[in-house]
XYZ file of C-alpha atoms in Angstrom:
597
model
C 52.075 -151.888 43.280
C 55.191 -152.358 45.008
C 55.721 -149.920 47.916
C 58.199 -147.334 47.446
C 61.348 -147.893 49.936
C 62.057 -145.765 52.376
C 65.683 -144.708 51.288
C 66.785 -145.303 47.813
C 68.415 -149.079 47.119
C 71.675 -147.502 46.583
C 72.147 -145.304 49.239
C 74.495 -146.602 51.996
C 72.693 -146.051 55.313
C 75.180 -143.996 57.754
C 76.274 -146.569 61.031
C 77.879 -143.646 62.926
C 78.105 -140.008 62.710
C 80.088 -137.770 65.022
C 80.025 -134.153 65.588
C 79.904 -131.236 68.617
C 80.316 -133.760 71.369
C 77.708 -135.920 70.328
C 78.266 -139.999 68.878
C 75.552 -140.992 66.909
C 75.840 -144.895 66.607
C 73.177 -147.356 65.268
C 71.235 -148.510 67.982
C 71.211 -152.553 69.158
C 70.577 -154.221 71.886
C 74.515 -153.973 72.882
C 73.521 -150.649 74.038
C 70.356 -151.581 76.323
C 72.536 -150.845 79.841
C 73.157 -147.506 78.855
C 69.965 -146.428 77.087
C 67.752 -147.810 80.030
C 69.923 -145.501 82.323
C 69.112 -142.789 79.840
C 65.582 -143.312 79.137
C 64.936 -143.575 82.989
C 67.110 -140.370 83.805
C 65.500 -138.466 80.947
C 61.935 -139.538 81.266
C 60.167 -136.384 82.954
C 61.810 -134.507 80.265
C 60.959 -136.742 77.049
C 57.229 -136.521 78.250
C 57.052 -132.864 78.778
C 58.422 -132.010 75.661
C 56.209 -134.778 73.637
C 53.068 -134.099 75.807
C 53.109 -137.459 77.335
C 50.206 -137.639 80.060
C 49.533 -141.442 80.157
C 51.740 -142.560 83.305
C 51.578 -146.259 81.591
C 53.067 -145.083 78.349
C 56.901 -145.010 77.461
C 58.647 -143.976 79.043
C 57.363 -145.075 82.354
C 59.698 -145.753 85.366
C 58.788 -149.508 85.623
C 60.517 -150.148 82.232
C 63.070 -153.202 82.863
C 65.907 -154.233 81.233
C 64.304 -157.084 79.064
C 61.956 -154.752 77.889
C 64.058 -152.233 77.081
C 66.341 -154.648 75.433
C 63.205 -155.951 73.518
C 62.628 -152.502 72.363
C 66.148 -152.139 71.074
C 66.094 -155.555 69.453
C 63.013 -154.337 67.419
C 65.112 -150.665 66.533
C 67.883 -153.041 65.145
C 65.413 -155.169 62.726
C 63.887 -151.951 61.488
C 67.168 -150.289 60.862
C 68.400 -153.823 59.205
C 65.162 -153.853 56.913
C 65.373 -150.130 55.882
C 62.349 -149.583 57.394
C 63.738 -147.014 60.185
C 66.691 -145.792 61.683
C 67.376 -145.517 65.142
C 70.470 -144.190 66.762
C 71.666 -143.963 70.208
C 73.780 -140.350 71.078
C 76.916 -141.158 73.093
C 79.542 -139.049 74.352
C 82.745 -139.398 72.412
C 84.076 -142.086 74.822
C 81.072 -144.212 74.725
C 80.630 -143.799 78.683
C 77.212 -142.274 78.634
C 73.995 -142.370 76.591
C 72.829 -138.894 76.316
C 69.545 -139.657 74.226
C 68.357 -140.792 70.910
C 67.778 -139.971 67.335
C 64.529 -141.642 65.361
C 64.657 -141.313 61.428
C 60.928 -142.772 60.625
C 58.902 -143.047 57.233
C 55.394 -141.198 57.207
C 53.693 -143.976 55.586
C 50.361 -143.817 57.440
C 50.325 -147.618 57.848
C 48.250 -147.927 61.711
C 50.265 -150.703 62.415
C 53.683 -149.663 61.912
C 54.327 -148.436 65.036
C 56.449 -144.856 65.019
C 55.087 -144.646 61.192
C 51.491 -144.331 62.069
C 52.620 -141.122 64.463
C 54.128 -139.385 61.561
C 50.666 -139.393 59.641
C 48.903 -138.431 62.392
C 51.137 -135.255 62.948
C 50.896 -134.132 59.600
C 47.106 -134.530 59.423
C 46.861 -131.895 61.681
C 47.534 -129.291 58.813
C 45.229 -131.089 55.986
C 43.982 -134.347 54.158
C 46.692 -134.459 51.774
C 49.774 -133.347 53.881
C 50.677 -136.937 54.585
C 52.892 -136.961 51.638
C 54.355 -133.585 52.275
C 57.048 -135.056 54.233
C 59.339 -137.857 53.080
C 60.848 -138.475 56.605
C 59.933 -137.623 60.151
C 62.817 -137.398 62.644
C 62.419 -137.220 66.597
C 65.072 -137.075 69.171
C 65.243 -136.506 72.831
C 68.053 -135.927 75.401
C 67.755 -134.439 79.153
C 66.882 -130.817 78.542
C 65.777 -128.421 76.365
C 69.270 -126.795 75.562
C 70.627 -130.096 74.770
C 67.745 -130.975 72.593
C 68.300 -127.564 70.742
C 71.934 -128.380 70.031
C 71.480 -132.132 69.114
C 68.722 -130.918 66.757
C 71.179 -128.439 64.953
C 73.702 -131.112 64.829
C 71.154 -133.839 63.127
C 69.549 -131.267 61.029
C 72.920 -130.496 59.101
C 73.834 -134.261 59.120
C 70.310 -135.025 57.576
C 70.980 -132.311 55.044
C 74.369 -133.026 53.889
C 74.092 -137.093 54.030
C 70.586 -138.075 53.744
C 68.458 -138.422 50.679
C 65.452 -136.475 52.008
C 64.057 -133.369 50.642
C 61.447 -132.177 53.122
C 61.801 -134.212 56.581
C 59.529 -132.988 59.306
C 60.870 -132.366 62.687
C 57.977 -133.102 65.414
C 58.374 -130.911 68.473
C 61.024 -128.617 66.711
C 59.044 -127.629 63.491
C 55.753 -129.263 63.713
C 53.382 -130.359 66.428
C 53.886 -133.443 68.774
C 50.792 -135.109 68.780
C 51.023 -138.799 68.230
C 54.453 -139.079 70.107
C 53.096 -142.004 72.243
C 52.256 -143.979 68.887
C 55.952 -143.188 67.803
C 57.795 -145.110 70.759
C 54.680 -148.081 70.792
C 56.955 -150.511 68.777
C 55.206 -153.481 67.925
C 57.068 -157.047 68.519
C 55.959 -158.624 65.449
C 58.846 -158.124 63.279
C 61.061 -161.120 62.810
C 64.034 -160.686 60.901
C 64.158 -163.928 58.668
C 67.613 -165.125 58.480
C 67.247 -168.389 56.961
C 68.812 -171.431 57.754
C 72.009 -170.625 59.055
C 74.916 -173.058 59.973
C 74.536 -173.592 63.715
C 77.063 -175.145 66.009
C 76.929 -176.883 69.381
C 79.210 -178.606 71.624
C 78.481 -181.866 70.024
C 76.734 -181.052 66.744
C 76.541 -179.133 63.786
C 73.009 -177.945 62.445
C 73.234 -177.384 58.813
C 71.044 -177.076 55.410
C 70.438 -180.704 53.893
C 72.278 -181.374 50.442
C 71.324 -184.113 48.078
C 73.940 -186.656 49.657
C 71.954 -186.592 52.592
C 69.254 -188.930 50.974
C 70.705 -192.298 51.965
C 71.796 -191.455 55.769
C 68.339 -189.700 56.020
C 66.573 -192.994 54.837
C 69.139 -195.398 56.987
C 69.645 -193.281 60.339
C 65.755 -192.370 61.073
C 63.300 -191.930 58.259
C 62.726 -195.404 57.393
C 61.955 -196.283 61.131
C 58.140 -196.663 61.842
C 59.098 -195.909 65.717
C 60.584 -192.662 64.727
C 57.331 -191.512 62.599
C 54.752 -193.207 65.343
C 53.873 -189.489 66.606
C 54.528 -187.911 63.297
C 52.407 -186.955 60.378
C 54.346 -188.191 57.770
C 54.713 -192.137 57.072
C 57.934 -194.031 57.161
C 59.867 -193.815 54.040
C 59.768 -197.186 51.944
C 63.091 -196.566 50.057
C 65.936 -194.152 49.953
C 64.259 -192.855 46.877
C 61.490 -191.519 48.933
C 64.087 -189.603 50.820
C 65.736 -188.427 47.914
C 62.253 -186.990 46.514
C 61.712 -185.161 49.728
C 64.974 -183.628 49.919
C 64.712 -182.398 46.026
C 61.548 -180.363 47.708
C 63.138 -179.072 50.568
C 66.645 -177.636 49.374
C 65.292 -175.364 46.515
C 63.517 -173.749 49.344
C 66.920 -172.676 51.134
C 67.038 -169.447 49.010
C 64.064 -168.244 51.021
C 64.916 -166.196 54.073
C 61.692 -167.556 56.123
C 62.589 -171.195 55.561
C 64.336 -172.897 58.655
C 64.841 -176.678 58.142
C 68.228 -178.363 59.530
C 70.055 -181.501 59.458
C 71.460 -182.739 62.678
C 74.933 -184.009 62.063
C 77.057 -184.947 64.962
C 80.643 -183.384 65.067
C 83.627 -186.067 64.308
C 84.701 -185.329 67.882
C 81.555 -186.128 69.574
C 81.881 -189.878 69.548
C 78.191 -189.934 68.352
C 79.140 -191.862 65.122
C 82.198 -193.477 64.111
C 84.928 -190.954 62.926
C 85.091 -192.708 59.863
C 81.263 -192.169 58.872
C 81.757 -188.418 57.741
C 79.257 -185.710 57.532
C 76.346 -187.655 58.283
C 72.740 -186.489 59.371
C 70.916 -188.189 62.115
C 67.900 -186.241 62.189
C 65.876 -183.077 61.245
C 64.476 -179.978 62.643
C 62.520 -177.352 61.433
C 59.893 -174.269 61.875
C 57.071 -175.869 60.826
C 54.797 -172.822 61.051
C 55.490 -168.715 61.327
C 52.769 -166.117 62.239
C 54.133 -163.034 60.897
C 51.953 -160.694 62.798
C 52.610 -161.928 66.275
C 56.205 -163.122 65.090
C 55.077 -166.975 66.448
C 57.337 -169.890 65.074
C 56.335 -173.408 65.629
C 58.951 -176.127 65.882
C 59.089 -179.786 64.999
C 61.680 -182.383 64.946
C 62.743 -186.317 64.808
C 65.879 -188.101 65.372
C 67.082 -191.596 64.844
C 66.163 -194.383 67.591
C 70.115 -195.107 67.699
C 70.324 -191.632 68.853
C 67.628 -191.394 71.690
C 68.184 -190.596 75.530
C 71.782 -188.843 74.709
C 70.368 -185.196 75.148
C 71.066 -185.043 71.584
C 67.456 -183.435 70.724
C 67.861 -181.211 74.036
C 71.162 -179.786 72.652
C 69.410 -179.426 68.905
C 66.358 -177.660 70.241
C 68.225 -175.169 72.585
C 70.370 -174.097 69.607
C 67.480 -173.237 67.108
C 65.483 -171.659 70.004
C 68.667 -169.279 71.011
C 68.887 -168.354 67.070
C 65.246 -167.975 66.361
C 64.818 -165.422 69.490
C 68.617 -163.943 69.565
C 69.086 -163.261 65.930
C 65.731 -163.439 64.434
C 63.808 -161.703 66.586
C 60.872 -164.085 66.889
C 58.425 -163.255 69.897
C 57.109 -166.683 70.559
C 58.393 -170.348 70.394
C 55.760 -173.081 70.288
C 55.888 -177.016 70.234
C 53.490 -179.857 70.333
C 53.499 -183.186 70.787
C 51.281 -186.552 71.390
C 50.119 -186.896 74.838
C 51.136 -190.558 74.499
C 54.564 -189.544 73.659
C 56.001 -187.855 76.483
C 59.591 -188.127 75.950
C 58.944 -185.213 73.224
C 57.327 -183.100 75.849
C 60.494 -183.826 78.428
C 62.823 -182.440 75.656
C 60.835 -179.291 75.347
C 60.650 -179.059 79.095
C 63.973 -178.872 79.742
C 64.240 -176.393 77.029
C 62.059 -173.790 78.858
C 58.657 -174.502 77.221
C 55.802 -174.439 79.311
C 52.626 -176.298 78.955
C 49.773 -173.961 77.767
C 47.053 -176.538 76.850
C 46.152 -179.871 76.010
C 43.829 -180.325 73.035
C 41.378 -183.242 73.355
C 41.451 -184.602 70.086
C 42.640 -181.544 68.436
C 45.188 -183.035 65.943
C 46.053 -185.790 64.053
C 48.967 -187.938 63.313
C 50.266 -191.758 62.283
C 47.923 -193.101 65.089
C 44.753 -191.249 63.875
C 43.050 -188.673 65.884
C 45.113 -187.464 69.085
C 45.054 -185.428 72.043
C 47.905 -182.769 71.795
C 49.786 -180.962 74.381
C 51.047 -177.807 73.518
C 54.171 -175.888 74.970
C 55.300 -172.263 74.694
C 58.094 -170.017 75.530
C 58.110 -166.248 74.973
C 61.069 -164.024 74.386
C 60.146 -162.223 77.687
C 60.414 -165.415 79.480
C 63.558 -166.791 77.563
C 65.526 -163.519 78.340
C 64.436 -163.170 81.795
C 65.695 -166.578 82.288
C 68.941 -165.743 81.101
C 69.006 -162.557 83.328
C 68.038 -164.374 86.392
C 70.780 -167.193 85.591
C 73.590 -164.391 85.324
C 72.308 -162.037 88.296
C 74.376 -164.527 90.625
C 77.746 -164.070 88.471
C 77.686 -160.181 88.635
C 75.977 -157.392 86.781
C 73.051 -159.417 84.821
C 72.789 -156.166 82.691
C 76.446 -156.100 81.728
C 76.793 -159.822 81.537
C 73.694 -160.225 79.246
C 75.175 -157.777 76.943
C 78.481 -159.614 76.753
C 76.919 -162.583 76.267
C 74.633 -161.561 73.258
C 77.839 -159.789 71.711
C 79.827 -162.854 71.680
C 76.884 -165.016 70.482
C 76.874 -162.503 67.398
C 80.441 -162.507 66.529
C 80.233 -166.016 66.909
C 77.229 -166.142 64.235
C 79.088 -163.617 62.264
C 82.186 -165.712 61.826
C 79.991 -169.051 61.333
C 78.325 -167.051 58.447
C 81.850 -165.693 56.918
C 82.722 -167.166 53.886
C 86.354 -168.048 53.642
C 88.614 -166.192 50.818
C 91.326 -169.038 50.980
C 92.604 -171.949 52.678
C 94.665 -169.578 55.252
C 90.997 -168.283 56.330
C 89.004 -171.507 56.185
C 91.471 -172.795 58.496
C 91.563 -169.807 60.555
C 87.585 -169.781 60.586
C 87.659 -173.473 62.060
C 89.687 -171.924 65.070
C 87.887 -168.542 65.692
C 84.933 -171.032 66.510
C 86.696 -173.268 68.792
C 88.103 -170.465 70.612
C 84.962 -168.685 70.791
C 82.866 -171.764 71.813
C 85.526 -172.995 74.330
C 85.815 -169.468 76.271
C 81.819 -169.079 76.504
C 81.600 -172.851 77.713
C 84.615 -173.276 79.952
C 84.866 -169.444 81.511
C 88.397 -169.246 80.479
C 90.171 -165.771 80.733
C 88.291 -163.257 78.982
C 89.456 -163.499 75.209
C 88.077 -160.111 74.550
C 91.063 -158.661 76.913
C 94.672 -158.655 76.638
C 94.628 -159.865 80.153
C 94.626 -163.180 78.481
C 98.319 -163.997 77.737
C 98.061 -166.811 75.376
C 95.451 -165.575 73.132
C 92.715 -162.423 72.682
C 90.499 -160.937 70.186
C 91.915 -157.714 68.001
C 90.288 -155.658 65.371
C 91.915 -154.261 62.329
C 90.915 -152.391 59.322
C 91.700 -151.918 55.809
C 91.104 -148.147 55.582
C 90.541 -146.877 52.084
C 89.773 -143.317 50.043
C 86.330 -142.670 48.773
C 87.843 -143.569 45.408
C 89.208 -147.131 46.905
C 92.540 -146.550 45.322
C 94.345 -145.820 48.511
C 94.939 -147.358 51.803
C 95.666 -145.762 55.167
C 98.964 -146.947 56.885
C 100.908 -146.248 59.894
C 104.651 -146.906 60.665
C 104.283 -149.305 63.767
C 106.900 -148.810 66.202
C 106.935 -152.607 67.626
C 107.181 -154.337 64.312
C 109.209 -151.400 62.542
C 107.221 -151.605 59.487
C 104.421 -149.631 57.787
C 101.271 -151.268 58.735
C 97.366 -151.357 58.678
C 95.620 -149.498 61.479
C 94.003 -151.518 64.616
C 94.264 -152.747 67.757
C 93.300 -154.672 70.864
C 89.531 -155.107 71.939
C 90.444 -154.081 75.662
C 86.871 -155.633 76.805
C 84.763 -154.133 74.034
C 82.490 -156.575 72.411
C 81.753 -154.759 69.423
C 84.890 -155.464 67.261
C 83.407 -152.901 64.423
C 83.657 -150.257 67.224
C 86.898 -151.382 68.413
C 88.386 -150.916 64.512
C 86.838 -147.258 64.346
C 88.286 -146.391 67.425
C 91.543 -147.440 66.537
C 91.755 -145.701 63.140
C 90.702 -142.439 65.145
C 93.355 -142.795 67.638
C 96.001 -143.891 65.368
C 95.465 -141.383 62.333
C 93.745 -138.627 64.115
C 91.006 -138.608 61.544
C 87.491 -137.508 62.918
C 85.021 -139.188 60.433
C 85.346 -142.925 59.711
C 82.513 -144.789 57.678
C 82.180 -148.595 57.831
C 81.424 -149.621 54.307
C 79.985 -152.844 55.721
C 79.022 -154.280 59.317
C 79.991 -157.454 58.241
C 83.649 -158.843 58.571
C 85.656 -158.255 55.536
C 88.498 -160.643 56.377
C 89.948 -162.979 59.400
C 93.257 -164.000 60.352
C 95.267 -165.602 63.242
C 98.220 -163.364 63.945
C 101.568 -164.470 65.580
C 103.291 -161.750 68.340
C 106.874 -162.188 69.256
C 107.485 -161.281 72.887
C 108.498 -157.564 73.127
C 108.924 -154.672 75.467
C 106.212 -152.358 75.805
C 106.166 -149.343 78.384
C 108.912 -150.780 79.927
C 107.484 -154.286 80.883
C 108.006 -157.261 78.900
C 105.068 -158.457 76.890
C 105.156 -162.636 75.983
C 104.818 -164.270 72.791
C 100.674 -164.619 72.031
C 98.477 -165.047 69.202
C 95.810 -162.382 67.813
C 92.678 -163.548 66.681
C 92.134 -160.797 64.374
C 88.712 -159.578 62.401
C 89.088 -157.008 60.043
C 86.554 -154.301 58.830
C 86.579 -152.179 55.513
C 86.620 -148.509 56.740
C 86.519 -145.400 54.426
C 87.911 -142.128 55.448
C 88.203 -138.769 53.240
C 91.760 -138.356 52.427
C 91.501 -134.776 52.543
C 91.115 -134.995 56.607
C 94.223 -133.903 58.683
C 96.154 -137.162 59.803
C 98.910 -137.485 62.584
C 100.776 -140.249 64.502
C 100.324 -141.313 67.762
C 103.671 -141.069 68.982
C 103.445 -144.340 71.790
C 102.400 -146.507 69.071
C 103.645 -145.193 65.457
C 106.009 -142.427 64.190
C 104.061 -141.883 60.873
C 100.884 -141.993 59.170
C 100.155 -141.641 55.428
C 98.343 -142.578 52.353
C 99.381 -145.228 49.655
C 98.144 -146.427 46.834
C 97.198 -149.885 46.985
C 99.669 -151.899 45.428
C 102.494 -149.666 47.219
C 100.953 -150.011 50.400
C 101.885 -153.812 50.045
C 105.264 -153.079 49.197
C 105.735 -150.502 51.904
C 105.199 -153.234 54.616
C 108.606 -154.859 55.676
C 106.701 -157.888 56.866
C 106.765 -160.611 54.214
C 104.281 -162.900 55.591
C 101.816 -159.667 55.937
C 102.474 -158.604 52.122
C 101.791 -161.957 50.879
C 99.128 -163.355 53.392
C 97.060 -160.117 54.514
C 97.766 -156.979 52.497
C 97.743 -158.769 48.899
C 94.524 -160.421 50.081
C 92.963 -157.545 51.324
C 93.354 -155.545 47.889
C 92.333 -158.491 45.963
C 89.041 -158.772 48.214
C 88.470 -154.926 47.487
C 88.735 -155.146 43.792
C 85.867 -157.757 44.082
C 84.052 -155.686 46.600
C 80.274 -154.137 45.807
C 78.366 -151.708 48.558
């Protein structure tokens, strides 16, 4: 019998909520620096409120940045899988973390971390009370007074927005027994994302297509030297390669299937530019252990492409994706000890030799001694933090790096709507990757006078029949709402901030965390606050946001001279900028008409 979902499938889970000086925001690894500071500051009060006596239990004073970040990653995965919802509690300006709120199910699954505690709390009443509550909501701040104020705010929010009939409030309305289990998050929770397209300096890693059969056979699968230490024989014809791909390709619909074709970029010089989109090898996840979040990787590469650093570049990209994006806890790879070059690739990517199993495996050479190399998530993130330490605040730099990687993956995963977005997407990827590689001026800051990232919003009412527009002073036209990132890496937060600042509204609901539209905008030189701003480019991402049209709105005098709701078609014609009318606002309306939550 299928398990009943924690919240209904049709329920749109809020990403933010603001009231009485509290800003609740979906808890993610980007909050690590503020969260860690708050946990360490509030730990004595948390222990007192929830009767935590074990000095080694969370929150202990030895909590490290990477440990906290790992916990936040798990919270994020639970949120995205709709199995539990954790919110950081910030000051409205996001300068300080005040605490956290956790909304969890009460299912009595002993392996489910937080969920188990809820059952333990209820069990103190009677044997059947595990079903008495449909959610357990816990929270913490730095003192009882703030706890109580936050409790009242969250209780009102839950009653108004969330689909629960009888939530439990441990330590406020019920006993607190079990809190340690509540915070004991398991690390065995990978969020499977499937074979996403990955891009490196010289390569594109993508799913295989049927047309790859001939180059697969020609470039590596037919070569006995390539398959010498593998477990499958060299292909005797292109028909065999075609048969293999027909078996692989249908699996791309499965989120836990990972198999990439290794394709050189045309500009890499690895293949002649006339060759086209041709794979030269393969890298796959060949084994997954769900309970311990282990992924074992296997790979092969055409002999003509050995000793060029291609496999190291490929393996590094896949490891980063599996650990940073999917949340695996451990990467493994193995090789025949008579094939030390493969082990050297693994070593360059940080995998440590764990053991050599005498006659512990078989391949095309028969029974063999196999070496197993391992890289854990803690080792990976600790290595990154160490490498960043010499450049400044490692926590802040790590947050920035992670946010940029996440944005890059979002841009790569984005499906272009038209030719404009297709070409702009290519430029976005090039800009972000070049910035990360060369360390050029920060593209998230307007201090970069040539080009910087911005975020805009197509802000609609609940019926999605109107758009909120502002009369922009510089452009002398009605336009959408949005602005500069000014160092903020979370562009969705930038869009929400700009809508609030430019219109005066208090409650802004993201209809989707994903990017709704992308565009590169030209900005002509102009005067602003008495200084000249030279012509430059805005690499802009747009989000779809919702605002209650009954809210009071007002203009921001230093930027706009009016704010108003327009019916969707009139929002287009209200603009005095022909290019925006044709290329941006008409496109946004067309996409909105096909949008489904």
